[in-house]
Amino acid sequence: MLNRVRSAVAHLVSSGGAPPPRPKSPDLSNAPSAQPAVPPEAPRSPPARAGSGSSAPAKTVEARASFSRPTFLQLSPGGLRRADDHAGRAVQSPPDTGRRLPWSTGYAEVINAGKSRHNEDQACCEVVYVEGRRSVSGVPREPSRGQGLCFYYWGLFDGHAGGGAAEMASRLLHCHIREQLKDLSCWSSQKEVTHESLVVGAIENAFQFMDEQMARERHGHQVEGGCCALVVVYLLGKVYVANAGDSRAIIVRNGEIIPMSREFTPETERQRLQLLGFLKPELLGGEFTHLEFPRRIQPKELGQRMLYRDQNMTGWAYKKIELEDLRFPLVCGEGKKARVMATIGVTRGLGDHNLKVCSSTLPIKPFLSCFPEVRVYDLTQYEHCPDDVLVLGTDGLWDVTSDCEVAATVDRVLSAYEPNDPSRYTALAQALVLGARGTPRDRGWRLPNNKLGSGDDISVFVIPLGGPGSYS
């Protein structure tokens, strides 16, 4: 049974027209977090409208823009080309030899089926040391390793309208978190402020500073577009999951599913967006209304009564239609087609400082928040076994896969491996990516039930919560 599962996963990873496995690459553990493509490529074409999913892949090698993948994948130039192949969509994972990711973390990714020119997802996995700097009272003190602390860090960044923001966040966000955590080494217990709340605040501040850096450097460093950010920090026995966007994280513990994030979309954040539009109508530019209606109002319906809801309402009521109600709604569409100002389908993330309403100079950024929601899981409160995992995935996974399906895959794959086999978590990440991607057929990538597989970029981390080689 064990050999059959391993053989099946290996066969699936190399399926879909992908070339044979790449040769072993040199260790790049000291390189920057993103690996540049070689040789140099042609200049980029203008990015697609955020959230539109309408840009097509490049037709020729000459037309391709440069791209990068996470350094820990240790991709050779040939591996980079396979990672950029929309037709083959070969699954990429770190090599099974050499230095493993911290905690024997599993990772797998695959490029989209033509939604964007390159894979706009990025990932980072680091062990970060934090030096103390000065006491809360302001008295300077010399940093020493005895005064510092260490945290483990995982990050998934789902880019849109270009990969620049995701690539920058993957290189620098953990540095901002490290800077914000420096004050923890001189923290003294106070009744009104807990250690946990200081860590949460440090992560929230780091997201804001990362977003501000993107705003400052967007012109000179080609930080195009924006990105959703899903980050995990393990520090002093607790796991902090910070999410800004529509990526998602769940814990699967003894078969139980524990949500560790929620998606931030125009639908889930309707009331926050409407409240901002109500308080600052100048942000709507006279083109939009903060009110929501079941459908677009027509001029002939002026004076009639129509269902609506505003920033204070969860239910619906009637109002008399006035001239200003004919403006386009701030939030329109449903599900994955919901948009803010008819432009973007996510409401939290980093970047998007240049994003404007189509054919307008009206900026959308004021409605997009860079602040994450941070959820905390105390690892010390439970006895974890090697099959207990934290699964992080970009929306390419969750668009076609439910929590229950992920939990079933966790049980199926991990049960086929010995508990102390560190490769089991990479095999699980690969199985999750393959299950969402599907297999190529005449009418695109299909799942076993013949439904469409995910045509988006898919990136997955599997972080074990118990067993050998995890945490101390």
Coordinates of N, CA and C in Angstrom, one line a residue, residues 52-133:
S52 N -9.6 40.5 -12.6 CA -10.4 40.2 -13.8 C -10.2 38.8 -14.4
G53 N -8.9 38.3 -14.2 CA -8.6 37.0 -14.6 C -8.7 36.9 -16.1
S54 N -8.5 38.0 -16.8 CA -8.7 38.0 -18.3 C -7.4 38.0 -19.1
S55 N -6.2 38.2 -18.5 CA -5.0 38.3 -19.3 C -4.6 36.9 -19.7
A56 N -4.1 36.8 -20.9 CA -3.7 35.5 -21.6 C -2.2 35.3 -21.4
P57 N -1.8 34.0 -21.4 CA -0.4 33.8 -21.3 C 0.4 34.2 -22.6
A58 N 1.7 34.4 -22.4 CA 2.5 34.9 -23.6 C 2.5 33.7 -24.6
K59 N 2.6 34.1 -25.9 CA 2.5 33.1 -27.0 C 4.0 32.7 -27.4
T60 N 5.0 33.5 -27.1 CA 6.3 33.2 -27.5 C 7.3 33.5 -26.4
V61 N 8.4 32.8 -26.5 CA 9.4 33.0 -25.5 C 9.9 34.5 -25.4
E62 N 10.0 35.1 -26.6 CA 10.4 36.5 -26.6 C 9.4 37.5 -25.9
A63 N 8.1 37.1 -25.9 CA 7.1 38.0 -25.3 C 7.0 37.8 -23.8
R64 N 7.7 36.8 -23.2 CA 7.6 36.5 -21.8 C 8.3 37.5 -21.0
A65 N 7.6 37.9 -19.9 CA 8.3 38.8 -18.9 C 9.0 37.9 -17.9
S66 N 10.0 38.5 -17.2 CA 10.7 37.8 -16.2 C 9.8 37.3 -15.1
F67 N 10.2 36.2 -14.4 CA 9.4 35.7 -13.3 C 10.3 35.1 -12.3
S68 N 9.8 34.8 -11.1 CA 10.7 34.2 -10.0 C 9.8 33.2 -9.3
R69 N 10.5 32.3 -8.7 CA 9.8 31.3 -7.8 C 10.5 31.3 -6.5
P70 N 9.9 30.7 -5.4 CA 10.6 30.7 -4.1 C 11.9 30.0 -4.2
T71 N 12.9 30.6 -3.5 CA 14.2 30.0 -3.5 C 14.3 28.6 -2.9
F72 N 13.4 28.3 -1.9 CA 13.5 27.0 -1.3 C 13.2 25.8 -2.3
L73 N 12.6 26.2 -3.5 CA 12.3 25.2 -4.5 C 13.6 24.7 -5.2
Q74 N 14.7 25.5 -5.1 CA 16.0 25.2 -5.7 C 15.8 24.8 -7.1
L75 N 15.1 25.6 -7.9 CA 14.9 25.3 -9.3 C 16.1 25.7 -10.2
S76 N 16.5 24.8 -11.0 CA 17.5 25.1 -12.1 C 16.8 25.9 -13.2
P77 N 17.6 26.5 -14.1 CA 16.9 27.2 -15.2 C 15.9 26.4 -15.9
G78 N 16.2 25.1 -16.1 CA 15.2 24.2 -16.7 C 13.9 24.0 -15.9
G79 N 14.2 23.9 -14.6 CA 13.0 23.9 -13.6 C 12.2 25.1 -13.7
L80 N 12.8 26.3 -13.8 CA 12.1 27.5 -13.9 C 11.2 27.5 -15.2
R81 N 11.7 27.0 -16.3 CA 10.9 26.9 -17.5 C 9.7 26.0 -17.3
R82 N 9.9 24.9 -16.6 CA 8.8 24.0 -16.4 C 7.8 24.6 -15.5
A83 N 8.2 25.4 -14.5 CA 7.3 26.0 -13.6 C 6.5 27.1 -14.3
D84 N 7.0 27.5 -15.4 CA 6.3 28.6 -16.1 C 5.4 28.1 -17.3
D85 N 5.3 26.7 -17.4 CA 4.6 26.1 -18.5 C 3.1 25.9 -18.2
H86 N 2.3 26.8 -18.9 CA 0.8 26.7 -18.6 C 0.2 25.4 -19.2
A87 N 0.8 24.8 -20.2 CA 0.2 23.6 -20.8 C 0.5 22.4 -20.0
G88 N 1.7 22.2 -19.5 CA 2.0 21.0 -18.7 C 1.6 21.1 -17.3
R89 N 1.6 22.3 -16.7 CA 1.2 22.6 -15.3 C 1.8 21.5 -14.3
A90 N 3.2 21.3 -14.4 CA 3.8 20.4 -13.6 C 3.9 20.9 -12.1
V91 N 3.6 20.1 -11.2 CA 3.6 20.4 -9.8 C 5.1 20.6 -9.3
Q92 N 5.4 21.7 -8.6 CA 6.7 21.9 -8.1 C 6.7 21.8 -6.6
S93 N 7.8 21.1 -6.1 CA 8.0 21.0 -4.6 C 9.5 21.0 -4.3
P94 N 9.8 21.3 -3.1 CA 11.3 21.3 -2.8 C 11.9 19.9 -3.0
P95 N 13.1 19.9 -3.4 CA 13.7 18.5 -3.6 C 13.7 17.7 -2.3
D96 N 13.7 16.4 -2.5 CA 13.6 15.5 -1.4 C 15.0 15.2 -0.8
T97 N 16.0 15.9 -1.2 CA 17.3 15.7 -0.7 C 17.8 17.0 -0.1
G98 N 18.8 17.0 0.7 CA 19.4 18.2 1.2 C 18.6 18.8 2.4
R99 N 18.7 20.1 2.6 CA 18.1 20.7 3.8 C 16.6 20.8 3.6
R100 N 15.8 20.3 4.6 CA 14.4 20.4 4.5 C 13.9 21.7 5.0
L101 N 12.6 22.1 4.7 CA 12.0 23.2 5.3 C 11.8 23.0 6.8
P102 N 11.8 24.1 7.6 CA 11.6 24.0 9.1 C 10.3 23.1 9.4
W103 N 10.4 22.3 10.4 CA 9.3 21.5 10.9 C 9.0 20.4 9.8
S104 N 9.9 20.1 8.9 CA 9.6 19.2 7.8 C 8.3 19.6 7.0
T105 N 8.1 20.9 6.9 CA 7.0 21.5 6.3 C 6.9 21.0 4.8
G106 N 5.7 20.7 4.4 CA 5.4 20.3 3.0 C 5.0 21.5 2.2
Y107 N 5.4 21.5 0.9 CA 5.0 22.6 0.0 C 4.8 22.1 -1.4
A108 N 3.8 22.6 -2.1 CA 3.6 22.3 -3.5 C 2.9 23.5 -4.2
E109 N 3.2 23.6 -5.4 CA 2.6 24.7 -6.2 C 2.4 24.3 -7.6
V110 N 1.5 25.0 -8.4 CA 1.4 24.8 -9.8 C 0.9 26.1 -10.4
I111 N 1.3 26.4 -11.6 CA 1.0 27.6 -12.3 C -0.5 27.5 -12.8
N112 N -1.0 28.6 -13.1 CA -2.4 28.7 -13.6 C -2.5 28.1 -15.1
A113 N -3.7 28.0 -15.5 CA -4.0 27.4 -16.9 C -4.1 28.5 -18.0
G114 N -3.5 29.7 -17.7 CA -3.6 30.8 -18.7 C -4.2 32.0 -18.2
K115 N -4.6 32.0 -16.9 CA -5.3 33.2 -16.3 C -4.4 34.4 -16.3
S116 N -3.1 34.2 -16.1 CA -2.1 35.3 -16.1 C -0.8 34.8 -16.7
R117 N 0.0 35.7 -17.1 CA 1.2 35.4 -17.9 C 2.1 34.4 -17.1
H118 N 2.3 34.7 -15.8 CA 3.2 33.9 -15.0 C 2.4 33.5 -13.7
N119 N 3.1 32.6 -12.9 CA 2.5 32.3 -11.6 C 2.7 33.5 -10.7
E120 N 1.6 34.1 -10.3 CA 1.6 35.3 -9.5 C 1.6 35.0 -8.0
D121 N 1.5 33.7 -7.6 CA 1.7 33.3 -6.2 C 3.2 33.4 -5.8
Q122 N 3.5 33.7 -4.5 CA 4.8 33.6 -4.0 C 4.7 33.0 -2.6
A123 N 5.8 32.4 -2.1 CA 5.8 31.8 -0.8 C 7.2 32.0 -0.1
C124 N 7.1 32.0 1.2 CA 8.3 32.1 2.0 C 8.2 31.3 3.2
C125 N 9.4 30.7 3.6 CA 9.4 29.9 4.9 C 10.8 30.2 5.5
E126 N 10.8 30.7 6.7 CA 12.0 31.2 7.3 C 12.0 30.9 8.9
V127 N 13.2 30.8 9.4 CA 13.4 30.8 10.8 C 14.1 32.1 11.1
V128 N 13.5 33.0 12.0 CA 14.0 34.4 12.1 C 14.4 34.6 13.5
Y129 N 15.6 35.1 13.7 CA 16.0 35.5 15.1 C 15.8 37.0 15.3
V130 N 15.3 37.4 16.5 CA 14.9 38.7 16.8 C 15.8 39.2 18.0
E131 N 16.6 40.2 17.8 CA 17.4 40.8 18.8 C 16.6 41.9 19.6
G132 N 16.8 41.9 20.9 CA 16.2 43.0 21.7 C 16.9 44.3 21.4
R133 N 16.2 45.4 21.6 CA 16.9 46.7 21.3 C 16.9 47.6 22.4

